[in-house]
Amino acid sequence: MATAELEKTDILKLADLDGQFRRKASQFRNFISSDPSSPFPAEKDRYVVYINLGCPWAHRVNILLHLKGLTSVVPIIIVDCQLVPNGWSFTGDDDSHTADPLYGFKYLRDLYLKADLEYTGRYTVPCLWDKKNETVVSNESSEILRMLYSEFDAFVPEDRRESVRPLFPKHLQKEIEEMNEWVYDTVNNGVYKTGFATTQEAYEEHLHVLFASLDRLEKHLEQPRHSPFLFGEHITEADIRLFTTMIRFDAAYVTIFKCNLKMIRYEYPRLHDWLRRVYWDEGEESNCGAFKKTTHFDCIKKGYVSATKAPNAIIPAGPLHNILPH
């Protein structure tokens, strides 16, 4: 098979031969530190993060940069939200650049290959790039979140620092980690295992596990100390990680991914209330609307229709309201 054909097959192939979608592990796992002697020290305008506006994993990082007030410290570079044979691209569509502003590349894959000519993994977002060393620091969203909590705190107002407004507070870390584990597997990634399944058996297997976890989240929100946010009075990492899946659920996963046993707005009243509170908040808790500002429903729908190769690339018009008022 020719190299170009192999690359096309690898990028666009979502499920394995048995019909199951299995997410590949991120391969760049370095860490930025506030220690100036570290290999990747926290410095203003040394790093950029590549995202597309439809991707929930990139959305996590976009939210956090806005929550912390770090968008001028770690600038964002946007790629198109449609997956093409060469991966994510710069087209000028979907608020993307017409070319990579750093190197003039047309495809994100070229950035990965600049970092490592032997790289054979997927060209994913978010992608945290070091301009000084010209390499990828990390393409693992959960680890990018963790380094952004505190390592750049010298560059943000005091009231946004982790020591003052913690997103991963020490007294909740065990509970948050426990929730992260099952929410990632069955909800964040569960919608993909359902939507990208290519056999009926694989689809139904993950569909029912997904909704069992949504039931579990609904019950979590009934418990003391679990409101108005997942772990009490303040937004934490758990809210960020769940939000990017839930805000896409009724608008995209129900229709495009066939996650259609129930809808958040009708069958999950507490989860729906939590989702609307987080999205519509424009006060100090969200730093003037970080969740709403970074949510782009048109890109979300367009990106998933492209990724699933839906017949005729028809983008669902509904629901009538992507999110209801709070």
mmCIF file of C-alpha atoms in Angstrom:
data_model
loop_
_atom_site.group_PDB
_atom_site.id
_atom_site.type_symbol
_atom_site.label_atom_id
_atom_site.label_comp_id
_atom_site.label_asym_id
_atom_site.label_seq_id
_atom_site.Cartn_x
_atom_site.Cartn_y
_atom_site.Cartn_z
ATOM 1 C CA MET A 1 0.000 0.000 0.000
ATOM 2 C CA ALA A 2 1.331 3.464 -0.900
ATOM 3 C CA THR A 3 2.294 5.781 1.968
ATOM 4 C CA ALA A 4 -0.433 8.287 1.113
ATOM 5 C CA GLU A 5 -3.050 5.526 1.070
ATOM 6 C CA LEU A 6 -1.820 4.165 4.398
ATOM 7 C CA GLU A 7 -1.973 7.614 5.983
ATOM 8 C CA LYS A 8 -5.514 8.128 4.697
ATOM 9 C CA THR A 9 -6.654 4.769 6.023
ATOM 10 C CA ASP A 10 -5.115 5.315 9.446
ATOM 11 C CA ILE A 11 -6.533 8.806 9.934
ATOM 12 C CA LEU A 12 -10.080 8.164 8.790
ATOM 13 C CA LYS A 13 -10.462 4.674 10.209
ATOM 14 C CA LEU A 14 -12.279 5.072 13.523
ATOM 15 C CA ALA A 15 -13.250 1.528 14.543
ATOM 16 C CA ASP A 16 -11.279 -1.713 14.619
ATOM 17 C CA LEU A 17 -12.257 -4.781 12.605
ATOM 18 C CA ASP A 18 -14.565 -6.000 15.379
ATOM 19 C CA GLY A 19 -16.568 -2.761 15.213
ATOM 20 C CA GLN A 20 -15.176 -1.346 18.467
ATOM 21 C CA PHE A 21 -13.725 2.161 18.770
ATOM 22 C CA ARG A 22 -10.546 2.092 20.858
ATOM 23 C CA ARG A 23 -8.880 5.433 21.571
ATOM 24 C CA LYS A 24 -5.120 5.416 21.126
ATOM 25 C CA ALA A 25 -2.962 6.812 23.921
ATOM 26 C CA SER A 26 -1.401 10.242 23.432
ATOM 27 C CA GLN A 27 2.303 10.014 22.657
ATOM 28 C CA PHE A 28 3.694 13.396 23.730
ATOM 29 C CA ARG A 29 3.595 13.549 27.536
ATOM 30 C CA ASN A 30 5.989 16.287 28.666
ATOM 31 C CA PHE A 31 5.164 18.784 31.416
ATOM 32 C CA ILE A 32 5.588 22.535 31.729
ATOM 33 C CA SER A 33 6.849 23.608 35.151
ATOM 34 C CA SER A 34 7.108 26.887 37.040
ATOM 35 C CA ASP A 35 10.688 25.822 37.856
ATOM 36 C CA PRO A 36 12.884 27.930 35.522
ATOM 37 C CA SER A 37 15.487 25.146 35.351
ATOM 38 C CA SER A 38 13.019 22.563 34.002
ATOM 39 C CA PRO A 39 13.170 21.401 30.354
ATOM 40 C CA PHE A 40 9.886 23.227 29.706
ATOM 41 C CA PRO A 41 9.738 26.268 32.008
ATOM 42 C CA ALA A 42 6.595 28.384 32.171
ATOM 43 C CA GLU A 43 7.239 31.512 30.106
ATOM 44 C CA LYS A 44 4.906 34.014 28.490
ATOM 45 C CA ASP A 45 4.475 33.645 24.714
ATOM 46 C CA ARG A 46 6.798 30.652 24.510
ATOM 47 C CA TYR A 47 3.955 28.162 24.047
ATOM 48 C CA VAL A 48 0.836 28.002 21.887
ATOM 49 C CA VAL A 49 -2.000 25.494 21.885
ATOM 50 C CA TYR A 50 -3.628 24.203 18.716
ATOM 51 C CA ILE A 51 -7.335 23.403 18.951
ATOM 52 C CA ASN A 52 -10.422 23.056 16.834
ATOM 53 C CA LEU A 53 -13.665 24.503 18.112
ATOM 54 C CA GLY A 54 -15.663 21.294 17.751
ATOM 55 C CA CYS A 55 -13.417 18.913 19.698
ATOM 56 C CA PRO A 56 -14.405 18.258 23.347
ATOM 57 C CA TRP A 57 -10.823 17.387 24.372
ATOM 58 C CA ALA A 58 -9.534 20.686 22.950
ATOM 59 C CA HIS A 59 -12.557 22.461 24.441
ATOM 60 C CA ARG A 60 -11.358 21.476 27.937
ATOM 61 C CA VAL A 61 -8.125 23.400 27.399
ATOM 62 C CA ASN A 62 -9.879 26.344 25.758
ATOM 63 C CA ILE A 63 -12.186 26.659 28.776
ATOM 64 C CA LEU A 64 -9.289 26.529 31.210
ATOM 65 C CA LEU A 65 -7.256 29.168 29.372
ATOM 66 C CA HIS A 66 -10.275 31.486 29.616
ATOM 67 C CA LEU A 67 -11.005 30.553 33.236
ATOM 68 C CA LYS A 68 -7.444 31.322 34.273
ATOM 69 C CA GLY A 69 -7.068 34.397 32.070
ATOM 70 C CA LEU A 70 -4.160 32.798 30.201
ATOM 71 C CA THR A 71 -5.134 33.410 26.574
ATOM 72 C CA SER A 72 -2.519 36.157 26.196
ATOM 73 C CA VAL A 73 0.135 34.013 27.886
ATOM 74 C CA VAL A 74 -0.504 30.788 25.957
ATOM 75 C CA PRO A 75 -2.173 31.906 22.695
ATOM 76 C CA ILE A 76 -4.631 29.696 20.828
ATOM 77 C CA ILE A 77 -4.262 28.662 17.177
ATOM 78 C CA ILE A 78 -7.398 27.262 15.554
ATOM 79 C CA VAL A 79 -7.633 24.561 12.880
ATOM 80 C CA ASP A 80 -10.699 23.653 10.821
ATOM 81 C CA CYS A 81 -13.160 21.327 12.571
ATOM 82 C CA GLN A 82 -13.513 18.894 9.647
ATOM 83 C CA LEU A 83 -11.316 15.788 9.591
ATOM 84 C CA VAL A 84 -9.807 15.224 6.138
ATOM 85 C CA PRO A 85 -7.395 12.527 4.866
ATOM 86 C CA ASN A 86 -4.374 14.575 5.945
ATOM 87 C CA GLY A 87 -5.870 15.297 9.358
ATOM 88 C CA TRP A 88 -6.859 18.698 10.739
ATOM 89 C CA SER A 89 -6.178 21.563 8.367
ATOM 90 C CA PHE A 90 -5.944 25.338 8.088
ATOM 91 C CA THR A 91 -8.649 26.479 5.644
ATOM 92 C CA GLY A 92 -10.005 29.720 7.038
ATOM 93 C CA ASP A 93 -13.296 27.977 7.821
ATOM 94 C CA ASP A 94 -14.711 27.553 11.340
ATOM 95 C CA ASP A 95 -12.676 30.510 12.658
ATOM 96 C CA SER A 96 -9.479 28.700 11.682
ATOM 97 C CA HIS A 97 -6.389 30.312 10.226
ATOM 98 C CA THR A 98 -5.766 30.002 6.481
ATOM 99 C CA ALA A 99 -2.293 28.692 7.298
ATOM 100 C CA ASP A 100 -0.337 27.917 10.437
ATOM 101 C CA PRO A 101 0.762 31.374 11.675
ATOM 102 C CA LEU A 102 4.081 29.986 12.927
ATOM 103 C CA TYR A 103 5.319 27.985 9.950
ATOM 104 C CA GLY A 104 2.831 28.444 7.130
ATOM 105 C CA PHE A 105 1.726 24.794 7.246
ATOM 106 C CA LYS A 106 -1.619 23.805 5.753
ATOM 107 C CA TYR A 107 -2.048 20.706 7.921
ATOM 108 C CA LEU A 108 -1.530 20.037 11.619
ATOM 109 C CA ARG A 109 0.264 16.802 10.647
ATOM 110 C CA ASP A 110 3.170 18.926 9.383
ATOM 111 C CA LEU A 111 3.638 20.343 12.877
ATOM 112 C CA TYR A 112 3.786 16.847 14.372
ATOM 113 C CA LEU A 113 6.296 15.759 11.744
ATOM 114 C CA LYS A 114 8.392 18.859 12.422
ATOM 115 C CA ALA A 115 8.614 17.698 16.027
ATOM 116 C CA ASP A 116 9.367 14.096 15.046
ATOM 117 C CA LEU A 117 9.848 12.910 11.466
ATOM 118 C CA GLU A 118 9.256 9.322 12.611
ATOM 119 C CA TYR A 119 5.931 10.103 14.318
ATOM 120 C CA THR A 120 3.219 7.605 13.308
ATOM 121 C CA GLY A 121 0.398 8.466 15.717
ATOM 122 C CA ARG A 122 -2.696 10.552 15.120
ATOM 123 C CA TYR A 123 -2.429 14.307 14.620
ATOM 124 C CA THR A 124 -4.704 15.274 17.482
ATOM 125 C CA VAL A 125 -5.850 18.406 19.266
ATOM 126 C CA PRO A 126 -5.223 19.881 21.720
ATOM 127 C CA CYS A 127 -1.573 20.143 20.806
ATOM 128 C CA LEU A 128 0.629 22.197 23.132
ATOM 129 C CA TRP A 129 3.631 23.497 21.175
ATOM 130 C CA ASP A 130 6.945 24.910 22.403
ATOM 131 C CA LYS A 131 8.099 27.613 19.974
ATOM 132 C CA LYS A 132 11.610 27.743 21.444
ATOM 133 C CA ASN A 133 12.403 24.035 21.120
ATOM 134 C CA GLU A 134 10.045 23.588 18.153
ATOM 135 C CA THR A 135 8.406 20.491 19.536
ATOM 136 C CA VAL A 136 5.129 19.192 20.948
ATOM 137 C CA VAL A 137 5.075 19.424 24.729
ATOM 138 C CA SER A 138 1.885 17.425 25.149
ATOM 139 C CA ASN A 139 -1.160 16.284 23.204
ATOM 140 C CA GLU A 140 -2.927 14.795 26.224
ATOM 141 C CA SER A 141 -5.736 17.113 27.314
ATOM 142 C CA SER A 142 -5.982 15.882 30.910
ATOM 143 C CA GLU A 143 -2.280 16.541 31.500
ATOM 144 C CA ILE A 144 -2.376 19.938 29.797
ATOM 145 C CA LEU A 145 -5.159 20.883 32.224
ATOM 146 C CA ARG A 146 -3.075 19.885 35.210
ATOM 147 C CA MET A 147 -0.046 21.931 34.175
ATOM 148 C CA LEU A 148 -2.181 24.994 33.431
ATOM 149 C CA TYR A 149 -3.774 24.996 36.891
ATOM 150 C CA SER A 150 -0.713 26.361 38.654
ATOM 151 C CA GLU A 151 2.462 26.411 36.590
ATOM 152 C CA PHE A 152 1.620 29.746 34.909
ATOM 153 C CA ASP A 153 0.181 31.373 38.022
ATOM 154 C CA ALA A 154 2.921 34.005 38.052
ATOM 155 C CA PHE A 155 1.233 35.455 34.950
ATOM 156 C CA VAL A 156 -2.378 35.614 36.174
ATOM 157 C CA PRO A 157 -4.188 37.864 38.682
ATOM 158 C CA GLU A 158 -3.924 36.657 42.270
ATOM 159 C CA ASP A 159 -7.625 35.776 42.474
ATOM 160 C CA ARG A 160 -7.195 33.318 39.560
ATOM 161 C CA ARG A 161 -4.279 31.412 41.065
ATOM 162 C CA GLU A 162 -4.685 27.808 42.115
ATOM 163 C CA SER A 163 -3.773 28.681 45.703
ATOM 164 C CA VAL A 164 -6.733 31.097 45.884
ATOM 165 C CA ARG A 165 -9.319 29.571 43.523
ATOM 166 C CA PRO A 166 -8.353 25.895 43.210
ATOM 167 C CA LEU A 167 -9.714 23.825 40.347
ATOM 168 C CA PHE A 168 -8.134 20.690 41.796
ATOM 169 C CA PRO A 169 -8.434 21.298 45.562
ATOM 170 C CA LYS A 170 -6.446 18.947 47.757
ATOM 171 C CA HIS A 171 -9.371 17.912 49.960
ATOM 172 C CA LEU A 172 -11.362 16.807 46.884
ATOM 173 C CA GLN A 173 -8.614 15.255 44.791
ATOM 174 C CA LYS A 174 -9.419 11.656 45.695
ATOM 175 C CA GLU A 175 -13.122 12.077 44.894
ATOM 176 C CA ILE A 176 -12.402 13.954 41.670
ATOM 177 C CA GLU A 177 -9.921 11.310 40.513
ATOM 178 C CA GLU A 178 -12.443 8.556 41.222
ATOM 179 C CA MET A 179 -15.099 10.358 39.198
ATOM 180 C CA ASN A 180 -12.656 11.132 36.391
ATOM 181 C CA GLU A 181 -11.918 7.447 35.936
ATOM 182 C CA TRP A 182 -15.448 6.236 35.269
ATOM 183 C CA VAL A 183 -16.703 9.415 33.599
ATOM 184 C CA TYR A 184 -13.831 9.314 31.114
ATOM 185 C CA ASP A 185 -14.320 5.658 30.242
ATOM 186 C CA THR A 186 -18.096 5.537 30.027
ATOM 187 C CA VAL A 187 -19.185 9.127 29.276
ATOM 188 C CA ASN A 188 -16.421 11.293 27.744
ATOM 189 C CA ASN A 189 -15.116 8.380 25.692
ATOM 190 C CA GLY A 190 -18.358 6.421 25.973
ATOM 191 C CA VAL A 191 -20.126 8.633 23.437
ATOM 192 C CA TYR A 192 -17.318 7.899 20.975
ATOM 193 C CA LYS A 193 -17.442 4.150 21.616
ATOM 194 C CA THR A 194 -21.158 4.367 20.865
ATOM 195 C CA GLY A 195 -21.078 6.778 17.943
ATOM 196 C CA PHE A 196 -18.071 5.301 16.151
ATOM 197 C CA ALA A 197 -19.153 1.662 16.590
ATOM 198 C CA THR A 198 -19.560 -0.163 13.286
ATOM 199 C CA THR A 199 -21.497 -3.206 14.520
ATOM 200 C CA GLN A 200 -24.873 -3.353 16.245
ATOM 201 C CA GLU A 201 -23.368 -5.331 19.119
ATOM 202 C CA ALA A 202 -20.630 -2.789 19.803
ATOM 203 C CA TYR A 203 -23.089 0.099 19.552
ATOM 204 C CA GLU A 204 -25.609 -1.353 22.002
ATOM 205 C CA GLU A 205 -22.910 -2.505 24.421
ATOM 206 C CA HIS A 206 -21.595 1.011 24.941
ATOM 207 C CA LEU A 207 -24.944 2.775 24.593
ATOM 208 C CA HIS A 208 -26.386 1.140 27.693
ATOM 209 C CA VAL A 209 -23.202 1.636 29.715
ATOM 210 C CA LEU A 210 -23.261 5.321 28.770
ATOM 211 C CA PHE A 211 -26.797 5.858 30.011
ATOM 212 C CA ALA A 212 -26.144 3.909 33.196
ATOM 213 C CA SER A 213 -23.376 6.429 33.911
ATOM 214 C CA LEU A 214 -25.685 9.364 33.171
ATOM 215 C CA ASP A 215 -28.104 7.859 35.706
ATOM 216 C CA ARG A 216 -25.204 7.675 38.151
ATOM 217 C CA LEU A 217 -24.343 11.346 37.564
ATOM 218 C CA GLU A 218 -27.961 12.311 38.174
ATOM 219 C CA LYS A 219 -27.846 10.510 41.517
ATOM 220 C CA HIS A 220 -24.499 12.127 42.366
ATOM 221 C CA LEU A 221 -26.093 15.558 42.044
ATOM 222 C CA GLU A 222 -28.811 14.539 44.529
ATOM 223 C CA GLN A 223 -26.262 14.032 47.291
ATOM 224 C CA PRO A 224 -25.218 16.627 49.908
ATOM 225 C CA ARG A 225 -22.226 18.795 48.939
ATOM 226 C CA HIS A 226 -22.814 18.099 45.251
ATOM 227 C CA SER A 227 -24.448 21.354 44.231
ATOM 228 C CA PRO A 228 -24.556 23.793 42.601
ATOM 229 C CA PHE A 229 -21.483 22.241 40.963
ATOM 230 C CA LEU A 230 -20.344 18.624 40.991
ATOM 231 C CA PHE A 231 -18.363 18.974 44.206
ATOM 232 C CA GLY A 232 -19.959 21.919 45.913
ATOM 233 C CA GLU A 233 -19.888 25.689 45.728
ATOM 234 C CA HIS A 234 -17.110 26.071 43.197
ATOM 235 C CA ILE A 235 -16.172 24.838 39.739
ATOM 236 C CA THR A 236 -13.524 22.123 39.743
ATOM 237 C CA GLU A 237 -11.720 19.976 37.218
ATOM 238 C CA ALA A 238 -14.652 17.540 37.321
ATOM 239 C CA ASP A 239 -17.037 20.203 36.010
ATOM 240 C CA ILE A 240 -14.713 21.118 33.147
ATOM 241 C CA ARG A 241 -14.212 17.507 32.076
ATOM 242 C CA LEU A 242 -17.914 16.638 32.190
ATOM 243 C CA PHE A 243 -19.167 19.881 30.643
ATOM 244 C CA THR A 244 -17.527 19.387 27.255
ATOM 245 C CA THR A 245 -19.421 16.122 26.781
ATOM 246 C CA MET A 246 -22.738 17.241 28.247
ATOM 247 C CA ILE A 247 -22.949 20.463 26.216
ATOM 248 C CA ARG A 248 -22.644 18.327 23.071
ATOM 249 C CA PHE A 249 -25.113 15.680 24.156
ATOM 250 C CA ASP A 250 -28.553 16.906 23.112
ATOM 251 C CA ALA A 251 -27.174 19.017 20.261
ATOM 252 C CA ALA A 252 -24.994 16.361 18.635
ATOM 253 C CA TYR A 253 -24.604 12.992 20.337
ATOM 254 C CA VAL A 254 -28.344 12.213 20.412
ATOM 255 C CA THR A 255 -28.664 12.608 16.651
ATOM 256 C CA ILE A 256 -25.245 12.128 15.066
ATOM 257 C CA PHE A 257 -23.884 9.478 17.459
ATOM 258 C CA LYS A 258 -27.286 7.811 18.042
ATOM 259 C CA CYS A 259 -26.954 8.210 21.824
ATOM 260 C CA ASN A 260 -30.722 8.466 21.833
ATOM 261 C CA LEU A 261 -32.231 6.522 24.727
ATOM 262 C CA LYS A 262 -32.845 9.772 26.602
ATOM 263 C CA MET A 263 -32.074 13.500 26.363
ATOM 264 C CA ILE A 264 -30.423 15.544 29.112
ATOM 265 C CA ARG A 265 -33.076 18.275 28.971
ATOM 266 C CA TYR A 266 -36.036 15.947 29.435
ATOM 267 C CA GLU A 267 -34.939 12.934 31.480
ATOM 268 C CA TYR A 268 -32.108 14.265 33.681
ATOM 269 C CA PRO A 269 -33.427 17.313 35.591
ATOM 270 C CA ARG A 270 -30.470 17.734 37.974
ATOM 271 C CA LEU A 271 -27.873 17.183 35.287
ATOM 272 C CA HIS A 272 -29.736 19.585 33.032
ATOM 273 C CA ASP A 273 -29.845 22.220 35.775
ATOM 274 C CA TRP A 274 -26.105 21.796 36.403
ATOM 275 C CA LEU A 275 -25.319 22.065 32.678
ATOM 276 C CA ARG A 276 -27.324 25.263 32.213
ATOM 277 C CA ARG A 277 -25.842 26.818 35.350
ATOM 278 C CA VAL A 278 -22.301 26.201 34.116
ATOM 279 C CA TYR A 279 -22.981 27.336 30.542
ATOM 280 C CA TRP A 280 -24.898 30.522 31.335
ATOM 281 C CA ASP A 281 -22.764 31.695 34.264
ATOM 282 C CA GLU A 282 -21.067 34.997 33.478
ATOM 283 C CA GLY A 283 -19.866 35.865 36.962
ATOM 284 C CA GLU A 284 -16.626 35.388 38.856
ATOM 285 C CA GLU A 285 -16.996 31.613 39.024
ATOM 286 C CA SER A 286 -16.626 31.297 35.237
ATOM 287 C CA ASN A 287 -14.436 34.388 34.808
ATOM 288 C CA CYS A 288 -17.168 36.191 32.867
ATOM 289 C CA GLY A 289 -18.515 33.282 30.842
ATOM 290 C CA ALA A 290 -15.585 31.000 29.971
ATOM 291 C CA PHE A 291 -17.861 28.029 29.228
ATOM 292 C CA LYS A 292 -20.338 29.891 27.018
ATOM 293 C CA LYS A 293 -17.654 31.852 25.144
ATOM 294 C CA THR A 294 -15.794 28.705 24.157
ATOM 295 C CA THR A 295 -18.817 26.660 23.006
ATOM 296 C CA HIS A 296 -19.471 26.686 19.246
ATOM 297 C CA PHE A 297 -22.462 24.534 18.363
ATOM 298 C CA ASP A 298 -22.140 24.931 14.585
ATOM 299 C CA CYS A 299 -18.566 23.628 14.649
ATOM 300 C CA ILE A 300 -19.545 20.806 16.986
ATOM 301 C CA LYS A 301 -22.247 19.490 14.658
ATOM 302 C CA LYS A 302 -20.241 20.049 11.493
ATOM 303 C CA GLY A 303 -17.204 18.280 12.916
ATOM 304 C CA TYR A 304 -19.103 15.186 14.021
ATOM 305 C CA VAL A 305 -20.976 14.849 10.736
ATOM 306 C CA SER A 306 -17.616 14.999 8.973
ATOM 307 C CA ALA A 307 -15.986 12.483 11.333
ATOM 308 C CA THR A 308 -18.796 9.938 11.085
ATOM 309 C CA LYS A 309 -19.090 10.316 7.295
ATOM 310 C CA ALA A 310 -22.848 10.742 7.627
ATOM 311 C CA PRO A 311 -24.830 10.205 4.381
ATOM 312 C CA ASN A 312 -24.730 13.331 2.206
ATOM 313 C CA ALA A 313 -23.021 15.176 5.093
ATOM 314 C CA ILE A 314 -26.393 16.444 6.312
ATOM 315 C CA ILE A 315 -25.990 18.453 9.522
ATOM 316 C CA PRO A 316 -28.969 18.015 11.890
ATOM 317 C CA ALA A 317 -30.938 21.241 12.324
ATOM 318 C CA GLY A 318 -32.248 20.361 15.774
ATOM 319 C CA PRO A 319 -32.802 20.594 18.555
ATOM 320 C CA LEU A 320 -34.625 23.896 18.221
ATOM 321 C CA HIS A 321 -32.516 25.274 21.071
ATOM 322 C CA ASN A 322 -28.981 23.860 21.504
ATOM 323 C CA ILE A 323 -29.268 24.730 25.188
ATOM 324 C CA LEU A 324 -32.260 26.041 27.100
ATOM 325 C CA PRO A 325 -32.265 29.139 29.319
ATOM 326 C CA HIS A 326 -31.476 28.771 33.006
#
